[in-house]
mmCIF file with all atom_site columns, C-alpha atoms in Angstrom:
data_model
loop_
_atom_site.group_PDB
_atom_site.id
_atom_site.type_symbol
_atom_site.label_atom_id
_atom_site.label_alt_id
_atom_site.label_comp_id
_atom_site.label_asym_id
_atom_site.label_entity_id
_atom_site.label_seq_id
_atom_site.pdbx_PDB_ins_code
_atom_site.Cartn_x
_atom_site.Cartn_y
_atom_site.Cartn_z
_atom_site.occupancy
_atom_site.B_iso_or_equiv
_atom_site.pdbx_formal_charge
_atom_site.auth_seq_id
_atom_site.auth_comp_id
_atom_site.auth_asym_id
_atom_site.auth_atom_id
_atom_site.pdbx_PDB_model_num
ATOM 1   C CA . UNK O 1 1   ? -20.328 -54.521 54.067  1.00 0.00 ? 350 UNK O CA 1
ATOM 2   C CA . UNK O 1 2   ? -18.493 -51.941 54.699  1.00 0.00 ? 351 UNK O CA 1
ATOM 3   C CA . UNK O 1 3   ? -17.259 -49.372 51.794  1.00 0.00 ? 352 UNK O CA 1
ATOM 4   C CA . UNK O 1 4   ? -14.285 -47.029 51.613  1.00 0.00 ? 353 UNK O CA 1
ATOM 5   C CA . UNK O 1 5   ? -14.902 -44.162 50.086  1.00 0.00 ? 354 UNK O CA 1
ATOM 6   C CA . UNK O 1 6   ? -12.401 -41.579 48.235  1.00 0.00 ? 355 UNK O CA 1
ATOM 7   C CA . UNK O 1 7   ? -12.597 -38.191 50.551  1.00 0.00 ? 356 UNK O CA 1
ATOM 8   C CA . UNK O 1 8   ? -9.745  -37.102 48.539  1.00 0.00 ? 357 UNK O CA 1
ATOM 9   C CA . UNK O 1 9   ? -9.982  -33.443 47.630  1.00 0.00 ? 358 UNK O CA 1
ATOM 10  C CA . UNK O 1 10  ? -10.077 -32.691 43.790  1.00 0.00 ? 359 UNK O CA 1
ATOM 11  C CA . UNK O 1 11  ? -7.513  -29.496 43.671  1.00 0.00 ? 360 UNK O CA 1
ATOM 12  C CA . UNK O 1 12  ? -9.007  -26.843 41.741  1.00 0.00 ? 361 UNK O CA 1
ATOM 13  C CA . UNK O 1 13  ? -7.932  -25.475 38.267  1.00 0.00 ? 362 UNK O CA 1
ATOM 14  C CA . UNK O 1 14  ? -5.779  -22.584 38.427  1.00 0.00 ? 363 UNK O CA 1
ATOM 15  C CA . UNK O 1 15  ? -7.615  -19.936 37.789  1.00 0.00 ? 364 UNK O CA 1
ATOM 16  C CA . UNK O 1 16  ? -6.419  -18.146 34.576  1.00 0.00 ? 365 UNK O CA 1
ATOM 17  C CA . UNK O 1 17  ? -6.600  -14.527 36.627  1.00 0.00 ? 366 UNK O CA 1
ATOM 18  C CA . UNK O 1 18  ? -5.532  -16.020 39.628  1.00 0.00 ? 367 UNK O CA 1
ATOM 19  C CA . UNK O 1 19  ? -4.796  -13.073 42.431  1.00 0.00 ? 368 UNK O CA 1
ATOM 20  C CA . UNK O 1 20  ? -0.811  -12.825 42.761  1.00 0.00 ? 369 UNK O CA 1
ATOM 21  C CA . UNK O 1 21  ? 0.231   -13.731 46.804  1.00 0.00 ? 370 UNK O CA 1
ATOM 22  C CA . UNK O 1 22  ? 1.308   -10.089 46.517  1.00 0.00 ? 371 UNK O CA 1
ATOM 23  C CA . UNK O 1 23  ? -1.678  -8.967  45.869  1.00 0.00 ? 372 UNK O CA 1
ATOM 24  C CA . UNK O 1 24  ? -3.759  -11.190 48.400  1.00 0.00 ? 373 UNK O CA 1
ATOM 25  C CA . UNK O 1 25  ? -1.726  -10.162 50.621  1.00 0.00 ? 374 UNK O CA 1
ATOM 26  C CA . UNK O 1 26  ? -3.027  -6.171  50.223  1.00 0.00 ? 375 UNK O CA 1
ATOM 27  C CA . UNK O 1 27  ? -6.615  -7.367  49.652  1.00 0.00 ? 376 UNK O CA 1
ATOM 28  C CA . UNK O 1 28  ? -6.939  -9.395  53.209  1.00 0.00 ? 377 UNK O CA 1
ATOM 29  C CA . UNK O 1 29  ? -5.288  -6.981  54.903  1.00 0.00 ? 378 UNK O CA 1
ATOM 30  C CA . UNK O 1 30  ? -7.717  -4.057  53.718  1.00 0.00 ? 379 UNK O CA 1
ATOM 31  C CA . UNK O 1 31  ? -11.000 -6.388  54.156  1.00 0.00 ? 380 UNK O CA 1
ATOM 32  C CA . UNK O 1 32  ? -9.367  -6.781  57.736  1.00 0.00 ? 381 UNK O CA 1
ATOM 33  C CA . UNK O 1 33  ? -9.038  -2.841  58.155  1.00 0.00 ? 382 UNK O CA 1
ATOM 34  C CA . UNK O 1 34  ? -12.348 -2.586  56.753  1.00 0.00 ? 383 UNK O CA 1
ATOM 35  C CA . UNK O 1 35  ? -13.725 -5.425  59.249  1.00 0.00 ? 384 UNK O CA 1
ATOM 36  C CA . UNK O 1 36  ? -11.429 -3.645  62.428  1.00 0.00 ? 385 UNK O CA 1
ATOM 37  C CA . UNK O 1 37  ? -13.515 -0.139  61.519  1.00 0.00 ? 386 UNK O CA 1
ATOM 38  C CA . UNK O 1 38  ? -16.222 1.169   63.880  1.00 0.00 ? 387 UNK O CA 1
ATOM 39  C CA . UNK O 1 39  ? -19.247 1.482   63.681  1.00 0.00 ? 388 UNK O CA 1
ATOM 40  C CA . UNK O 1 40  ? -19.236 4.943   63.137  1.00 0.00 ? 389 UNK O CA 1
ATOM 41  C CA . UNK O 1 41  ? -16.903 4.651   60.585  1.00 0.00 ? 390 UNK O CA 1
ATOM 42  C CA . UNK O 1 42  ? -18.738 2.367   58.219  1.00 0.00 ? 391 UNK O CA 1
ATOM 43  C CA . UNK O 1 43  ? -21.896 4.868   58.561  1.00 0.00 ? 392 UNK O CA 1
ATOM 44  C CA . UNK O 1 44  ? -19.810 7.669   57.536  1.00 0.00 ? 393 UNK O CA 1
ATOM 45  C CA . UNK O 1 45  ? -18.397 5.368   54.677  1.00 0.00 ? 394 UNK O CA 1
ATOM 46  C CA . UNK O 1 46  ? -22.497 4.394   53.454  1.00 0.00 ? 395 UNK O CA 1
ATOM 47  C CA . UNK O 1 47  ? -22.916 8.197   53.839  1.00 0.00 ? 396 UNK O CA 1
ATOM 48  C CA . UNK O 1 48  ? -20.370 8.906   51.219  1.00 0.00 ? 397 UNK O CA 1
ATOM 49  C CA . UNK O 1 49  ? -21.784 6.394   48.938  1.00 0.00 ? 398 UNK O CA 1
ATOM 50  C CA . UNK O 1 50  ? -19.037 3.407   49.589  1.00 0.00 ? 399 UNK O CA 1
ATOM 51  C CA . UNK O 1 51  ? -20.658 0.088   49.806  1.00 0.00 ? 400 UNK O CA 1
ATOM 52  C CA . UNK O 1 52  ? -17.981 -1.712  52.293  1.00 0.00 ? 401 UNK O CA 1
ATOM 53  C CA . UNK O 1 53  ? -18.819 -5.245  50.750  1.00 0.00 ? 402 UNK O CA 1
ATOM 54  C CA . UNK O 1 54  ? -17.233 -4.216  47.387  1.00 0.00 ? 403 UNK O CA 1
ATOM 55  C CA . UNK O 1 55  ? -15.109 -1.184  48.357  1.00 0.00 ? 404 UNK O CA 1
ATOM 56  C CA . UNK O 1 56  ? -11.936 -3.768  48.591  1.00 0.00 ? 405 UNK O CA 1
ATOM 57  C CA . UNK O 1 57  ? -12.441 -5.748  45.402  1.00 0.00 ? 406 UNK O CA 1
ATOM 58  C CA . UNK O 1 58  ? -12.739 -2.534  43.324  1.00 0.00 ? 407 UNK O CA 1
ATOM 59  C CA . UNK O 1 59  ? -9.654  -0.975  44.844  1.00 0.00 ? 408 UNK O CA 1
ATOM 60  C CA . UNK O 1 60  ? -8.096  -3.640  43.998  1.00 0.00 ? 409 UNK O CA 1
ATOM 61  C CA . UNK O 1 61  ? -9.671  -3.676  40.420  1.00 0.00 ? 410 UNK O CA 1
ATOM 62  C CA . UNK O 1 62  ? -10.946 -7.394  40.917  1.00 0.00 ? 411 UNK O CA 1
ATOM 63  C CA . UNK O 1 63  ? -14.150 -9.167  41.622  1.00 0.00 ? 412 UNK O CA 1
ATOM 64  C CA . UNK O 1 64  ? -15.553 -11.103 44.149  1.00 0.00 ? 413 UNK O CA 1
ATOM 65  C CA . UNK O 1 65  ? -15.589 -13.964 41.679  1.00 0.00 ? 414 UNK O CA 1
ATOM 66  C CA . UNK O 1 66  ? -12.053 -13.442 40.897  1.00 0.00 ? 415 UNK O CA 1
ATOM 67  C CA . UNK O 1 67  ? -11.396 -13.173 44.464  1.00 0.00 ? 416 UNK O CA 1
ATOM 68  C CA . UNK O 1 68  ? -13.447 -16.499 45.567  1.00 0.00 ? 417 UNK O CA 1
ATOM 69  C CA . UNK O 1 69  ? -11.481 -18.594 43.009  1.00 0.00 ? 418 UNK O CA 1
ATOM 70  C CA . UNK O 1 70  ? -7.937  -17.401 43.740  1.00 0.00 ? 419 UNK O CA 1
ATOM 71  C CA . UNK O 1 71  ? -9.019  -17.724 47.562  1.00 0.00 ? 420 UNK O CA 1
ATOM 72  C CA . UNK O 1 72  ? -9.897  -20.999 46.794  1.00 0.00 ? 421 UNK O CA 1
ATOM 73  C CA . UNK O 1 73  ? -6.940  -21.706 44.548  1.00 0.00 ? 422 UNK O CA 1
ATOM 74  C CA . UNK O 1 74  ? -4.447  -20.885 47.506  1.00 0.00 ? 423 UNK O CA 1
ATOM 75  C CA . UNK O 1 75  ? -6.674  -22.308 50.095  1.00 0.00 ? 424 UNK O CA 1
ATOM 76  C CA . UNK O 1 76  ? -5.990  -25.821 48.658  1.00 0.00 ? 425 UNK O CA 1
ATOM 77  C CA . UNK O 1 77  ? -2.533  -25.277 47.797  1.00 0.00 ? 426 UNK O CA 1
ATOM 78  C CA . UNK O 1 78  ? -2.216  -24.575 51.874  1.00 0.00 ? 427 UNK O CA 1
ATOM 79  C CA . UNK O 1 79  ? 1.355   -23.910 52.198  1.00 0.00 ? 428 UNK O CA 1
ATOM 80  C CA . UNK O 1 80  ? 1.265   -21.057 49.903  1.00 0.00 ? 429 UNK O CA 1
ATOM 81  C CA . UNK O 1 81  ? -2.262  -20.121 51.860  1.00 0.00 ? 430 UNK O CA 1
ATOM 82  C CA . UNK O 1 82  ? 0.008   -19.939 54.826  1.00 0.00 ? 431 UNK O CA 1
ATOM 83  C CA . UNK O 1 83  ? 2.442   -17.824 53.564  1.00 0.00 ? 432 UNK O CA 1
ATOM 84  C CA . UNK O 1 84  ? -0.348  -15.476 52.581  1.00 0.00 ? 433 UNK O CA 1
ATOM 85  C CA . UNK O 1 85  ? -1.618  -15.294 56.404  1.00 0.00 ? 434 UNK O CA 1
ATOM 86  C CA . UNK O 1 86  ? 1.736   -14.789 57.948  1.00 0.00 ? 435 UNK O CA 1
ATOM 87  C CA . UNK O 1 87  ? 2.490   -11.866 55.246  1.00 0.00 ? 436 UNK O CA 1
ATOM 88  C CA . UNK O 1 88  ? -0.809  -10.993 56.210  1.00 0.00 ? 437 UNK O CA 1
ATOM 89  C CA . UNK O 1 89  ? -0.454  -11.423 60.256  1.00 0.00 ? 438 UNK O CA 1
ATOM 90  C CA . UNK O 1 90  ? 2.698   -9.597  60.279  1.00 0.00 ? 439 UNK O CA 1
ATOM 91  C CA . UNK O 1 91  ? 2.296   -6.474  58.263  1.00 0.00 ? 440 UNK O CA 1
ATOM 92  C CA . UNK O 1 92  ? -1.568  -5.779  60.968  1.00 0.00 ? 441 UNK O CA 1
ATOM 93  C CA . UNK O 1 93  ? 1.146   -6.395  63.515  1.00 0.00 ? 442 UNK O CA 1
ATOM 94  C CA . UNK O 1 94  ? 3.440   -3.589  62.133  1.00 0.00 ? 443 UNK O CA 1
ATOM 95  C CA . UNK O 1 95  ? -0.098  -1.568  61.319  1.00 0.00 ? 444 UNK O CA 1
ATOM 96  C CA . UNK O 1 96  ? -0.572  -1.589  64.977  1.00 0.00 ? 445 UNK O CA 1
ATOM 97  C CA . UNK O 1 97  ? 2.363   -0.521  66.516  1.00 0.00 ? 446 UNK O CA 1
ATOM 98  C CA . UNK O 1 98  ? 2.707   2.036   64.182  1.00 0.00 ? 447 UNK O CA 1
ATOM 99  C CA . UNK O 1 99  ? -1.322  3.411   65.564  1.00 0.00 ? 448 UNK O CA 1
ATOM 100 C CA . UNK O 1 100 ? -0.085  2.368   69.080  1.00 0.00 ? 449 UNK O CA 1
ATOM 101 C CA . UNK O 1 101 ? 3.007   5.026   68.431  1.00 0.00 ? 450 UNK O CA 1
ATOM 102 C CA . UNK O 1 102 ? 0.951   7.424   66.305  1.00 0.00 ? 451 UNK O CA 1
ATOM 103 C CA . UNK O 1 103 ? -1.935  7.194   68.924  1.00 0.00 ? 452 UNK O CA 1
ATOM 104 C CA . UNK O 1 104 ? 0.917   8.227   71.796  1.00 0.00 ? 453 UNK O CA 1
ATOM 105 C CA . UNK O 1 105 ? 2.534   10.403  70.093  1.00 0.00 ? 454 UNK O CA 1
ATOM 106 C CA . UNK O 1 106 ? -0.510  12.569  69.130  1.00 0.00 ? 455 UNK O CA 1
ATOM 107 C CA . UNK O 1 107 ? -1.817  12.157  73.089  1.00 0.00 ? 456 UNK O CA 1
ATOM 108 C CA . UNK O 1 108 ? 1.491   13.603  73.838  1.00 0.00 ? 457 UNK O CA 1
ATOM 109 C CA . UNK O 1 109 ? 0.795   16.676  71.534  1.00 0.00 ? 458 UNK O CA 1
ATOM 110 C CA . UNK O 1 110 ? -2.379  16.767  73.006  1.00 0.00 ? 459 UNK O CA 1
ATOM 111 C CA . UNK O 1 111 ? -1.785  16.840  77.003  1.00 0.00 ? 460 UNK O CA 1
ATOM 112 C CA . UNK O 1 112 ? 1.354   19.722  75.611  1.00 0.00 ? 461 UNK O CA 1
ATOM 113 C CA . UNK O 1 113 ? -1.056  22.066  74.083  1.00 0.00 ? 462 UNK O CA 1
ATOM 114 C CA . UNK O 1 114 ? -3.184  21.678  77.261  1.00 0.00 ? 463 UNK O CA 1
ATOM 115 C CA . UNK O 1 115 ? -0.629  22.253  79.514  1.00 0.00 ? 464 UNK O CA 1
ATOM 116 C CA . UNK O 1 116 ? 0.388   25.284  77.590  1.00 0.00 ? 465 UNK O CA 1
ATOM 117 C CA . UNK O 1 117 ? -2.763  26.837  77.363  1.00 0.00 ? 466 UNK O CA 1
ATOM 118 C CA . UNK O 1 118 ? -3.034  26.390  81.231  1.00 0.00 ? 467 UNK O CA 1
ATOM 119 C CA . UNK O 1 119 ? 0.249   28.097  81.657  1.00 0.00 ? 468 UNK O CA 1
ATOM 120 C CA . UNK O 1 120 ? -0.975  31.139  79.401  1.00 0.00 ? 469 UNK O CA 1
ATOM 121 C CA . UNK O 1 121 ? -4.162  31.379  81.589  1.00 0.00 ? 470 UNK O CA 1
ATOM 122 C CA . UNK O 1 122 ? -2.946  31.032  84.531  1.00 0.00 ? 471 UNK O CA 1
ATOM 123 C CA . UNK O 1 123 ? 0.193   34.158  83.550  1.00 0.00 ? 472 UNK O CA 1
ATOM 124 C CA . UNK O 1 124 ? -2.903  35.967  81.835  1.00 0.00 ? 473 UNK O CA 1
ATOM 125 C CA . UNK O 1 125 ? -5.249  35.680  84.862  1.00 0.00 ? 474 UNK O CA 1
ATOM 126 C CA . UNK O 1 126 ? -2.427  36.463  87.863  1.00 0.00 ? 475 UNK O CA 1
ATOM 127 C CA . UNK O 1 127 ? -2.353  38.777  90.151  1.00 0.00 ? 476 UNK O CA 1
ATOM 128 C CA . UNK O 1 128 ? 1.366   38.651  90.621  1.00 0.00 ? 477 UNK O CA 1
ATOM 129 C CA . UNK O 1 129 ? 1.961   39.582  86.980  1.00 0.00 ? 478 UNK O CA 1
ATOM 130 C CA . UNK O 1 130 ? -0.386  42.458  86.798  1.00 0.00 ? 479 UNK O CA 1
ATOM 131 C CA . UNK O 1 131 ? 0.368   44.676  90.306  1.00 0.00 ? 480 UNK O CA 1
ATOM 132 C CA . UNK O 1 132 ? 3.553   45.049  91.879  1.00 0.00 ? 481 UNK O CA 1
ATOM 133 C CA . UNK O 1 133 ? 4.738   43.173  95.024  1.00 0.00 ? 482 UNK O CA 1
ATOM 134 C CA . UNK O 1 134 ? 4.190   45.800  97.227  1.00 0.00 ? 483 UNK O CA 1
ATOM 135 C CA . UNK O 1 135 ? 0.708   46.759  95.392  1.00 0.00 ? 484 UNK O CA 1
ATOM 136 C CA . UNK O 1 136 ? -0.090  42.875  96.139  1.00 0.00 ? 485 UNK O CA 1
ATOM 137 C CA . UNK O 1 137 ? 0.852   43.115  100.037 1.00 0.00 ? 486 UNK O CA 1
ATOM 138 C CA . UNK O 1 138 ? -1.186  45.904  100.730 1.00 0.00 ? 487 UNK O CA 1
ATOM 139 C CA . UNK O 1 139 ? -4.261  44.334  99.376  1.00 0.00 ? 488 UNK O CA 1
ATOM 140 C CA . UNK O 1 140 ? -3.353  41.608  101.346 1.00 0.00 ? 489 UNK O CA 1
ATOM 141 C CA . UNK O 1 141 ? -2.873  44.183  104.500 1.00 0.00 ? 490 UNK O CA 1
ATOM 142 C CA . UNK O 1 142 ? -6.327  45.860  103.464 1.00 0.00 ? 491 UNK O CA 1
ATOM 143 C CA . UNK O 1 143 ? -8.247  42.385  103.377 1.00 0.00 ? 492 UNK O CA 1
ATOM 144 C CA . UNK O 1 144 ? -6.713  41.238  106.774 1.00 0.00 ? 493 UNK O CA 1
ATOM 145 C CA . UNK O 1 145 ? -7.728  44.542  108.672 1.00 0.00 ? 494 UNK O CA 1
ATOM 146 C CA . UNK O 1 146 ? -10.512 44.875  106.985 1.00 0.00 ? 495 UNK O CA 1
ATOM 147 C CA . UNK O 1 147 ? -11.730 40.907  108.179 1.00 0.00 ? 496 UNK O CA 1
ATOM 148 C CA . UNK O 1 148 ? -10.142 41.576  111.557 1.00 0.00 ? 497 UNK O CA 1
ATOM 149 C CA . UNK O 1 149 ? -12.836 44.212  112.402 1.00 0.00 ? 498 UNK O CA 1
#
């Protein structure tokens, strides 16, 4: 015999502190900046005394209990989870071209001041703008005879 069984899902209360979407929204994206971070970046953070597994939920002045049941709240109520994702998707999209631009722009700044500080050397270190011309020639003149012997 064969019996069916109920896999409905039993939705889940809604939480009395349930997160706003707003306000999911700016939690997943920081866990995902926290997540993107280096290496070296989370050892400076546990250096300065930030534990990176609760830094989110208490700049967000919430707790991970708060957070699991909202998560879960939303989760089940899918459409609205998807919302949350997009919001989510779109504004790390906008976070990175804004570092892609940032990122350029400073590079730019960067290969500048280098190619400025080659130009000073390079006036600073010159013959041509220390001697005159002629002064240049004959050393010039003096090296050739003085080779050609």
């Amino acid at each position: 015999m064969v019996m069916a069984c109920n896999n409905q899902l039993k939705e889940p209360e809604k939480p009395k502190n349930l997160i706003s979407k707003g306000k999911m929204v700016d939690i997943l994206i920081d866990s995902k900046l926290i997540g993107f971070a280096n290496s070296k970046n989370k050892k400076i953070m546990k250096e300065k005394g930030v534990n990176i597994n609760t830094y989110v939920f208490s700049q967000h002045n919430i707790d991970s209990l708060q957070f699991a049941l909202s998560n879960s709240y939303y989760a089940f109520h899918i459409k609205e989870y998807e919302e949350i994702y997009t919001k989510v998707a779109d504004s790390l999209e906008k976070l990175k071209v804004e570092f892609k631009a940032l990122e350029a722009k400073e590079w730019k700044e960067k290969t500048k001041r280098e190619e400025d500080s080659l130009a000073s050397l390079t006036k600073k270190d010159s013959l041509v703008n220390i001697l005159p011309e002629n002064k240049i020639k004959k050393i010039g003149d003096s090296i050739k005879s003085v080779s050609d012997k």
